[in-house]
Structures are given as structure tokens and as C-alpha cells.
Amino acid sequence: MSALLGKGEDALTYLGQLMSRFIQANTMYKESGPVIETPLSAAQSLHDMVCQSWGGTIRVFPALPAAWRELTVHDFRTQGAFLLSAVREEGRTRWVRVTSEAGAPCVVRHGIEGPIEVRDRHGRPLGHEEVADGTVRIGLRKGDSALITAEGDRPDLTIRPVAPNAAAPRWGLPV
């Protein structure tokens, strides 16, 4: 619920409590016996912190805690048959790419501060409509992509792993 309300700090606190107190090394949750629905709900909560797509809008990084200054998603599937890739660096969304698998207009709440540019896969300006502050509507045909960046920014579009914030216990059986 906290992630859906955009409260990333609260969502992280609740996830941390669940992980440290109840989730077992085999990813199961235990009350009177092992169950799977609670860990699946936790996974969905994590997804909702990173991306939400409901009501016809894709929301990029809608509920991230401040500690998650670096984050990368690649080909994250959203409602409407879109694939989302995006990078957050130093606490700011650097770029967002949306690829249409079905061919339909796309509404994206991108989270990039200030004026933006929307370009196609070849770097050419792509028509779009600003529907609200930080939200654009882009017409895409099947297989087309739109890259959203801050105006004048040409970020590195390489998808790479993000370093962890801190050490964490291993999951599963020892190797």
C-alpha cells in the first residue's frame, strides 16, 4: 500500500521488517506452516516501488526510498504491452526508454526534472504531448521505441548492474 501511495521510505521499512523477521532462506513465509503468497506479495511491493502501470499511465520509479540512489531496470513489462528500461543515477532519473510491443499510444510519468526531449531509436525528435507536469503521451507503432531524457542530455544508455548499498546475507543453501 505504501508503494502505491508513493511512500518509498515506508515501503522499504515494511519490506525490511518482512524480510528480516518472516521470510525464510528458501523464500517461504512461515506462520502455522509454509506459505508462498506473502513472499509473492512482497515481490509485487518491490515492483510497485520501481514501476507502476495502471489507469493508462506508466509510472517510472514512483516510490523509491532515498537510499536507492542508483537503480536500473531493463525490459520491465508494463500494462499495455510496453517494455520499460530506465536508469536512476545519483538519486535522479537519467533516462527512460519505452518500447511498444502492440502499437499504441503510451502515457509515461517519467520523473525527469525540467524540460525533456523525446527521441526515436535513431536519435530523431519524436512527437509527444505533455499531458501533465512530468507526464507525456507518445504515439508508438508496434516495435517502436521512445527515449526520454532531460533536454540536451546525452546519457550513456548502457544497461549495467548497480552496486549494492550494503552487504546483505546470502539466500538459500551455502554453495
JSON list of C-alpha atoms in Angstrom, two decimals:
[
{"chain": "A", "resi": 1, "resn": "MET", "atom": "CA", "xyz": [0.00, 0.00, 0.00]},
{"chain": "A", "resi": 2, "resn": "SER", "atom": "CA", "xyz": [2.85, 2.41, 0.82]},
{"chain": "A", "resi": 3, "resn": "ALA", "atom": "CA", "xyz": [4.39, 1.90, -2.63]},
{"chain": "A", "resi": 4, "resn": "LEU", "atom": "CA", "xyz": [1.06, 2.60, -4.32]},
{"chain": "A", "resi": 5, "resn": "LEU", "atom": "CA", "xyz": [0.81, 5.83, -2.30]},
{"chain": "A", "resi": 6, "resn": "GLY", "atom": "CA", "xyz": [4.32, 6.85, -3.41]},
{"chain": "A", "resi": 7, "resn": "LYS", "atom": "CA", "xyz": [5.76, 6.47, 0.09]},
{"chain": "A", "resi": 8, "resn": "GLY", "atom": "CA", "xyz": [9.07, 4.80, -0.71]},
{"chain": "A", "resi": 9, "resn": "GLU", "atom": "CA", "xyz": [10.59, 5.17, 2.75]},
{"chain": "A", "resi": 10, "resn": "ASP", "atom": "CA", "xyz": [7.61, 3.46, 4.40]},
{"chain": "A", "resi": 11, "resn": "ALA", "atom": "CA", "xyz": [7.56, 0.73, 1.74]},
{"chain": "A", "resi": 12, "resn": "LEU", "atom": "CA", "xyz": [11.24, -0.01, 2.33]},
{"chain": "A", "resi": 13, "resn": "THR", "atom": "CA", "xyz": [10.72, -0.15, 6.11]},
{"chain": "A", "resi": 14, "resn": "TYR", "atom": "CA", "xyz": [7.85, -2.63, 5.78]},
{"chain": "A", "resi": 15, "resn": "LEU", "atom": "CA", "xyz": [9.77, -4.78, 3.28]},
{"chain": "A", "resi": 16, "resn": "GLY", "atom": "CA", "xyz": [12.79, -4.79, 5.57]},
{"chain": "A", "resi": 17, "resn": "GLN", "atom": "CA", "xyz": [10.69, -5.94, 8.51]},
{"chain": "A", "resi": 18, "resn": "LEU", "atom": "CA", "xyz": [9.12, -8.70, 6.45]},
{"chain": "A", "resi": 19, "resn": "MET", "atom": "CA", "xyz": [12.48, -9.89, 5.11]},
{"chain": "A", "resi": 20, "resn": "SER", "atom": "CA", "xyz": [14.30, -9.83, 8.43]},
{"chain": "A", "resi": 21, "resn": "ARG", "atom": "CA", "xyz": [11.55, -11.30, 10.59]},
{"chain": "A", "resi": 22, "resn": "PHE", "atom": "CA", "xyz": [9.50, -13.68, 8.49]},
{"chain": "A", "resi": 23, "resn": "ILE", "atom": "CA", "xyz": [10.89, -14.68, 5.09]},
{"chain": "A", "resi": 24, "resn": "GLN", "atom": "CA", "xyz": [12.95, -17.88, 5.25]},
{"chain": "A", "resi": 25, "resn": "ALA", "atom": "CA", "xyz": [16.12, -18.67, 3.27]},
{"chain": "A", "resi": 26, "resn": "ASN", "atom": "CA", "xyz": [14.03, -20.75, 0.84]},
{"chain": "A", "resi": 27, "resn": "THR", "atom": "CA", "xyz": [11.86, -17.61, 0.19]},
{"chain": "A", "resi": 28, "resn": "MET", "atom": "CA", "xyz": [8.89, -19.10, 2.04]},
{"chain": "A", "resi": 29, "resn": "TYR", "atom": "CA", "xyz": [6.97, -17.40, 4.82]},
{"chain": "A", "resi": 30, "resn": "LYS", "atom": "CA", "xyz": [6.07, -19.35, 7.92]},
{"chain": "A", "resi": 31, "resn": "GLU", "atom": "CA", "xyz": [3.08, -18.99, 10.21]},
{"chain": "A", "resi": 32, "resn": "SER", "atom": "CA", "xyz": [1.39, -22.26, 11.09]},
{"chain": "A", "resi": 33, "resn": "GLY", "atom": "CA", "xyz": [3.11, -23.84, 8.08]},
{"chain": "A", "resi": 34, "resn": "PRO", "atom": "CA", "xyz": [4.99, -22.69, 4.99]},
{"chain": "A", "resi": 35, "resn": "VAL", "atom": "CA", "xyz": [3.06, -20.44, 2.63]},
{"chain": "A", "resi": 36, "resn": "ILE", "atom": "CA", "xyz": [4.00, -18.67, -0.60]},
{"chain": "A", "resi": 37, "resn": "GLU", "atom": "CA", "xyz": [1.51, -15.82, -1.00]},
{"chain": "A", "resi": 38, "resn": "THR", "atom": "CA", "xyz": [3.25, -13.42, 1.40]},
{"chain": "A", "resi": 39, "resn": "PRO", "atom": "CA", "xyz": [6.63, -13.56, -0.40]},
{"chain": "A", "resi": 40, "resn": "LEU", "atom": "CA", "xyz": [4.84, -13.07, -3.72]},
{"chain": "A", "resi": 41, "resn": "SER", "atom": "CA", "xyz": [3.10, -10.03, -2.27]},
{"chain": "A", "resi": 42, "resn": "ALA", "atom": "CA", "xyz": [6.49, -8.72, -1.12]},
{"chain": "A", "resi": 43, "resn": "ALA", "atom": "CA", "xyz": [7.86, -9.16, -4.64]},
{"chain": "A", "resi": 44, "resn": "GLN", "atom": "CA", "xyz": [4.90, -7.22, -6.04]},
{"chain": "A", "resi": 45, "resn": "SER", "atom": "CA", "xyz": [5.51, -4.47, -3.49]},
{"chain": "A", "resi": 46, "resn": "LEU", "atom": "CA", "xyz": [9.09, -4.22, -4.71]},
{"chain": "A", "resi": 47, "resn": "HIS", "atom": "CA", "xyz": [7.84, -4.00, -8.30]},
{"chain": "A", "resi": 48, "resn": "ASP", "atom": "CA", "xyz": [5.40, -1.26, -7.28]},
{"chain": "A", "resi": 49, "resn": "MET", "atom": "CA", "xyz": [8.26, 0.76, -5.80]},
{"chain": "A", "resi": 50, "resn": "VAL", "atom": "CA", "xyz": [10.15, 0.58, -9.12]},
{"chain": "A", "resi": 51, "resn": "CYS", "atom": "CA", "xyz": [7.35, 0.82, -11.70]},
{"chain": "A", "resi": 52, "resn": "GLN", "atom": "CA", "xyz": [3.58, 1.08, -11.70]},
{"chain": "A", "resi": 53, "resn": "SER", "atom": "CA", "xyz": [1.35, 0.82, -14.75]},
{"chain": "A", "resi": 54, "resn": "TRP", "atom": "CA", "xyz": [-2.34, 1.26, -14.12]},
{"chain": "A", "resi": 55, "resn": "GLY", "atom": "CA", "xyz": [-5.05, 3.64, -15.28]},
{"chain": "A", "resi": 56, "resn": "GLY", "atom": "CA", "xyz": [-3.35, 4.02, -18.66]},
{"chain": "A", "resi": 57, "resn": "THR", "atom": "CA", "xyz": [-0.14, 5.55, -17.23]},
{"chain": "A", "resi": 58, "resn": "ILE", "atom": "CA", "xyz": [3.32, 4.05, -16.75]},
{"chain": "A", "resi": 59, "resn": "ARG", "atom": "CA", "xyz": [4.92, 5.49, -13.61]},
{"chain": "A", "resi": 60, "resn": "VAL", "atom": "CA", "xyz": [8.72, 5.23, -13.55]},
{"chain": "A", "resi": 61, "resn": "PHE", "atom": "CA", "xyz": [10.38, 4.96, -10.11]},
{"chain": "A", "resi": 62, "resn": "PRO", "atom": "CA", "xyz": [7.22, 6.15, -8.29]},
{"chain": "A", "resi": 63, "resn": "ALA", "atom": "CA", "xyz": [8.10, 5.10, -4.74]},
{"chain": "A", "resi": 64, "resn": "LEU", "atom": "CA", "xyz": [11.84, 4.81, -4.29]},
{"chain": "A", "resi": 65, "resn": "PRO", "atom": "CA", "xyz": [13.45, 5.43, -0.92]},
{"chain": "A", "resi": 66, "resn": "ALA", "atom": "CA", "xyz": [16.27, 7.98, -0.81]},
{"chain": "A", "resi": 67, "resn": "ALA", "atom": "CA", "xyz": [18.81, 5.20, -0.15]},
{"chain": "A", "resi": 68, "resn": "TRP", "atom": "CA", "xyz": [18.19, 3.76, -3.62]},
{"chain": "A", "resi": 69, "resn": "ARG", "atom": "CA", "xyz": [20.20, 6.44, -5.42]},
{"chain": "A", "resi": 70, "resn": "GLU", "atom": "CA", "xyz": [21.24, 4.09, -8.24]},
{"chain": "A", "resi": 71, "resn": "LEU", "atom": "CA", "xyz": [18.76, 1.80, -10.00]},
{"chain": "A", "resi": 72, "resn": "THR", "atom": "CA", "xyz": [18.45, 0.19, -13.40]},
{"chain": "A", "resi": 73, "resn": "VAL", "atom": "CA", "xyz": [15.51, -1.65, -14.94]},
{"chain": "A", "resi": 74, "resn": "HIS", "atom": "CA", "xyz": [15.63, -3.28, -18.34]},
{"chain": "A", "resi": 75, "resn": "ASP", "atom": "CA", "xyz": [12.69, -4.51, -20.40]},
{"chain": "A", "resi": 76, "resn": "PHE", "atom": "CA", "xyz": [10.34, -4.35, -17.40]},
{"chain": "A", "resi": 77, "resn": "ARG", "atom": "CA", "xyz": [6.96, -5.39, -18.80]},
{"chain": "A", "resi": 78, "resn": "THR", "atom": "CA", "xyz": [4.10, -2.97, -18.18]},
{"chain": "A", "resi": 79, "resn": "GLN", "atom": "CA", "xyz": [0.39, -2.91, -18.87]},
{"chain": "A", "resi": 80, "resn": "GLY", "atom": "CA", "xyz": [-0.44, -2.01, -22.45]},
{"chain": "A", "resi": 81, "resn": "ALA", "atom": "CA", "xyz": [2.30, -4.27, -23.90]},
{"chain": "A", "resi": 82, "resn": "PHE", "atom": "CA", "xyz": [5.21, -1.92, -23.29]},
{"chain": "A", "resi": 83, "resn": "LEU", "atom": "CA", "xyz": [8.77, -2.72, -22.25]},
{"chain": "A", "resi": 84, "resn": "LEU", "atom": "CA", "xyz": [10.37, -0.18, -19.92]},
{"chain": "A", "resi": 85, "resn": "SER", "atom": "CA", "xyz": [14.07, 0.42, -19.44]},
{"chain": "A", "resi": 86, "resn": "ALA", "atom": "CA", "xyz": [15.25, 3.24, -17.19]},
{"chain": "A", "resi": 87, "resn": "VAL", "atom": "CA", "xyz": [18.27, 4.39, -15.21]},
{"chain": "A", "resi": 88, "resn": "ARG", "atom": "CA", "xyz": [18.49, 6.37, -11.99]},
{"chain": "A", "resi": 89, "resn": "GLU", "atom": "CA", "xyz": [21.90, 7.84, -11.09]},
{"chain": "A", "resi": 90, "resn": "GLU", "atom": "CA", "xyz": [22.80, 9.91, -8.03]},
{"chain": "A", "resi": 91, "resn": "GLY", "atom": "CA", "xyz": [19.14, 10.00, -7.00]},
{"chain": "A", "resi": 92, "resn": "ARG", "atom": "CA", "xyz": [17.86, 11.33, -10.35]},
{"chain": "A", "resi": 93, "resn": "THR", "atom": "CA", "xyz": [16.17, 9.61, -13.26]},
{"chain": "A", "resi": 94, "resn": "ARG", "atom": "CA", "xyz": [18.62, 9.96, -16.16]},
{"chain": "A", "resi": 95, "resn": "TRP", "atom": "CA", "xyz": [16.67, 8.32, -18.96]},
{"chain": "A", "resi": 96, "resn": "VAL", "atom": "CA", "xyz": [13.59, 6.29, -19.76]},
{"chain": "A", "resi": 97, "resn": "ARG", "atom": "CA", "xyz": [13.01, 4.12, -22.82]},
{"chain": "A", "resi": 98, "resn": "VAL", "atom": "CA", "xyz": [9.63, 2.64, -23.68]},
{"chain": "A", "resi": 99, "resn": "THR", "atom": "CA", "xyz": [9.17, 0.09, -26.47]},
{"chain": "A", "resi": 100, "resn": "SER", "atom": "CA", "xyz": [5.70, -0.79, -27.75]},
{"chain": "A", "resi": 101, "resn": "GLU", "atom": "CA", "xyz": [5.02, -4.45, -28.43]},
{"chain": "A", "resi": 102, "resn": "ALA", "atom": "CA", "xyz": [1.47, -3.85, -29.66]},
{"chain": "A", "resi": 103, "resn": "GLY", "atom": "CA", "xyz": [1.49, -0.40, -31.25]},
{"chain": "A", "resi": 104, "resn": "ALA", "atom": "CA", "xyz": [-0.47, 2.03, -29.12]},
{"chain": "A", "resi": 105, "resn": "PRO", "atom": "CA", "xyz": [-0.12, 5.47, -27.56]},
{"chain": "A", "resi": 106, "resn": "CYS", "atom": "CA", "xyz": [1.80, 5.45, -24.33]},
{"chain": "A", "resi": 107, "resn": "VAL", "atom": "CA", "xyz": [1.47, 7.77, -21.33]},
{"chain": "A", "resi": 108, "resn": "VAL", "atom": "CA", "xyz": [4.62, 7.93, -19.19]},
{"chain": "A", "resi": 109, "resn": "ARG", "atom": "CA", "xyz": [5.19, 9.72, -15.87]},
{"chain": "A", "resi": 110, "resn": "HIS", "atom": "CA", "xyz": [8.95, 9.82, -16.30]},
{"chain": "A", "resi": 111, "resn": "GLY", "atom": "CA", "xyz": [10.22, 11.67, -13.21]},
{"chain": "A", "resi": 112, "resn": "ILE", "atom": "CA", "xyz": [12.91, 13.59, -15.12]},
{"chain": "A", "resi": 113, "resn": "GLU", "atom": "CA", "xyz": [13.35, 17.10, -13.76]},
{"chain": "A", "resi": 114, "resn": "GLY", "atom": "CA", "xyz": [12.96, 20.10, -16.06]},
{"chain": "A", "resi": 115, "resn": "PRO", "atom": "CA", "xyz": [12.42, 20.23, -19.81]},
{"chain": "A", "resi": 116, "resn": "ILE", "atom": "CA", "xyz": [12.74, 16.93, -21.67]},
{"chain": "A", "resi": 117, "resn": "GLU", "atom": "CA", "xyz": [13.44, 15.57, -25.13]},
{"chain": "A", "resi": 118, "resn": "VAL", "atom": "CA", "xyz": [11.76, 12.53, -26.64]},
{"chain": "A", "resi": 119, "resn": "ARG", "atom": "CA", "xyz": [13.65, 10.79, -29.44]},
{"chain": "A", "resi": 120, "resn": "ASP", "atom": "CA", "xyz": [13.18, 7.67, -31.54]},
{"chain": "A", "resi": 121, "resn": "ARG", "atom": "CA", "xyz": [15.69, 4.81, -31.76]},
{"chain": "A", "resi": 122, "resn": "HIS", "atom": "CA", "xyz": [17.70, 6.77, -34.34]},
{"chain": "A", "resi": 123, "resn": "GLY", "atom": "CA", "xyz": [18.00, 9.88, -32.17]},
{"chain": "A", "resi": 124, "resn": "ARG", "atom": "CA", "xyz": [15.45, 11.90, -34.13]},
{"chain": "A", "resi": 125, "resn": "PRO", "atom": "CA", "xyz": [12.92, 14.05, -32.25]},
{"chain": "A", "resi": 126, "resn": "LEU", "atom": "CA", "xyz": [9.70, 12.15, -31.65]},
{"chain": "A", "resi": 127, "resn": "GLY", "atom": "CA", "xyz": [6.34, 13.89, -31.41]},
{"chain": "A", "resi": 128, "resn": "HIS", "atom": "CA", "xyz": [4.80, 13.86, -27.96]},
{"chain": "A", "resi": 129, "resn": "GLU", "atom": "CA", "xyz": [2.28, 15.74, -25.88]},
{"chain": "A", "resi": 130, "resn": "GLU", "atom": "CA", "xyz": [2.85, 16.91, -22.33]},
{"chain": "A", "resi": 131, "resn": "VAL", "atom": "CA", "xyz": [-0.34, 15.92, -20.51]},
{"chain": "A", "resi": 132, "resn": "ALA", "atom": "CA", "xyz": [0.76, 16.99, -17.01]},
{"chain": "A", "resi": 133, "resn": "ASP", "atom": "CA", "xyz": [3.91, 18.10, -15.27]},
{"chain": "A", "resi": 134, "resn": "GLY", "atom": "CA", "xyz": [6.34, 15.20, -15.73]},
{"chain": "A", "resi": 135, "resn": "THR", "atom": "CA", "xyz": [3.92, 13.16, -17.84]},
{"chain": "A", "resi": 136, "resn": "VAL", "atom": "CA", "xyz": [3.95, 12.74, -21.62]},
{"chain": "A", "resi": 137, "resn": "ARG", "atom": "CA", "xyz": [1.81, 10.95, -24.21]},
{"chain": "A", "resi": 138, "resn": "ILE", "atom": "CA", "xyz": [3.74, 9.39, -27.08]},
{"chain": "A", "resi": 139, "resn": "GLY", "atom": "CA", "xyz": [2.27, 7.70, -30.14]},
{"chain": "A", "resi": 140, "resn": "LEU", "atom": "CA", "xyz": [4.16, 4.48, -30.86]},
{"chain": "A", "resi": 141, "resn": "ARG", "atom": "CA", "xyz": [3.72, 1.85, -33.55]},
{"chain": "A", "resi": 142, "resn": "LYS", "atom": "CA", "xyz": [4.43, -1.82, -32.92]},
{"chain": "A", "resi": 143, "resn": "GLY", "atom": "CA", "xyz": [8.16, -2.26, -32.29]},
{"chain": "A", "resi": 144, "resn": "ASP", "atom": "CA", "xyz": [8.84, 1.49, -31.96]},
{"chain": "A", "resi": 145, "resn": "SER", "atom": "CA", "xyz": [10.77, 2.95, -29.02]},
{"chain": "A", "resi": 146, "resn": "ALA", "atom": "CA", "xyz": [10.82, 6.35, -27.37]},
{"chain": "A", "resi": 147, "resn": "LEU", "atom": "CA", "xyz": [13.78, 7.63, -25.35]},
{"chain": "A", "resi": 148, "resn": "ILE", "atom": "CA", "xyz": [13.03, 10.33, -22.79]},
{"chain": "A", "resi": 149, "resn": "THR", "atom": "CA", "xyz": [15.94, 12.39, -21.43]},
{"chain": "A", "resi": 150, "resn": "ALA", "atom": "CA", "xyz": [16.49, 15.80, -19.91]},
{"chain": "A", "resi": 151, "resn": "GLU", "atom": "CA", "xyz": [16.79, 18.44, -22.60]},
{"chain": "A", "resi": 152, "resn": "GLY", "atom": "CA", "xyz": [20.32, 18.49, -24.00]},
{"chain": "A", "resi": 153, "resn": "ASP", "atom": "CA", "xyz": [21.41, 15.41, -22.03]},
{"chain": "A", "resi": 154, "resn": "ARG", "atom": "CA", "xyz": [23.01, 12.53, -23.91]},
{"chain": "A", "resi": 155, "resn": "PRO", "atom": "CA", "xyz": [23.42, 9.87, -21.20]},
{"chain": "A", "resi": 156, "resn": "ASP", "atom": "CA", "xyz": [25.19, 6.56, -21.60]},
{"chain": "A", "resi": 157, "resn": "LEU", "atom": "CA", "xyz": [22.43, 4.10, -22.49]},
{"chain": "A", "resi": 158, "resn": "THR", "atom": "CA", "xyz": [24.40, 1.01, -21.48]},
{"chain": "A", "resi": 159, "resn": "ILE", "atom": "CA", "xyz": [22.48, -1.32, -19.18]},
{"chain": "A", "resi": 160, "resn": "ARG", "atom": "CA", "xyz": [24.78, -2.49, -16.39]},
{"chain": "A", "resi": 161, "resn": "PRO", "atom": "CA", "xyz": [24.46, -3.86, -12.85]},
{"chain": "A", "resi": 162, "resn": "VAL", "atom": "CA", "xyz": [24.13, -1.43, -9.97]},
{"chain": "A", "resi": 163, "resn": "ALA", "atom": "CA", "xyz": [26.42, -1.77, -6.96]},
{"chain": "A", "resi": 164, "resn": "PRO", "atom": "CA", "xyz": [24.58, -2.70, -3.73]},
{"chain": "A", "resi": 165, "resn": "ASN", "atom": "CA", "xyz": [24.17, -0.11, -0.98]},
{"chain": "A", "resi": 166, "resn": "ALA", "atom": "CA", "xyz": [25.49, -2.52, 1.66]},
{"chain": "A", "resi": 167, "resn": "ALA", "atom": "CA", "xyz": [26.42, -6.12, 2.25]},
{"chain": "A", "resi": 168, "resn": "ALA", "atom": "CA", "xyz": [23.48, -8.48, 2.68]},
{"chain": "A", "resi": 169, "resn": "PRO", "atom": "CA", "xyz": [23.14, -12.03, 3.93]},
{"chain": "A", "resi": 170, "resn": "ARG", "atom": "CA", "xyz": [23.18, -14.76, 1.26]},
{"chain": "A", "resi": 171, "resn": "TRP", "atom": "CA", "xyz": [19.95, -16.52, 0.37]},
{"chain": "A", "resi": 172, "resn": "GLY", "atom": "CA", "xyz": [19.46, -20.24, 0.03]},
{"chain": "A", "resi": 173, "resn": "LEU", "atom": "CA", "xyz": [21.83, -23.06, 0.88]},
{"chain": "A", "resi": 174, "resn": "PRO", "atom": "CA", "xyz": [25.58, -22.44, 1.15]},
{"chain": "A", "resi": 175, "resn": "VAL", "atom": "CA", "xyz": [27.45, -23.03, -2.10]}
]
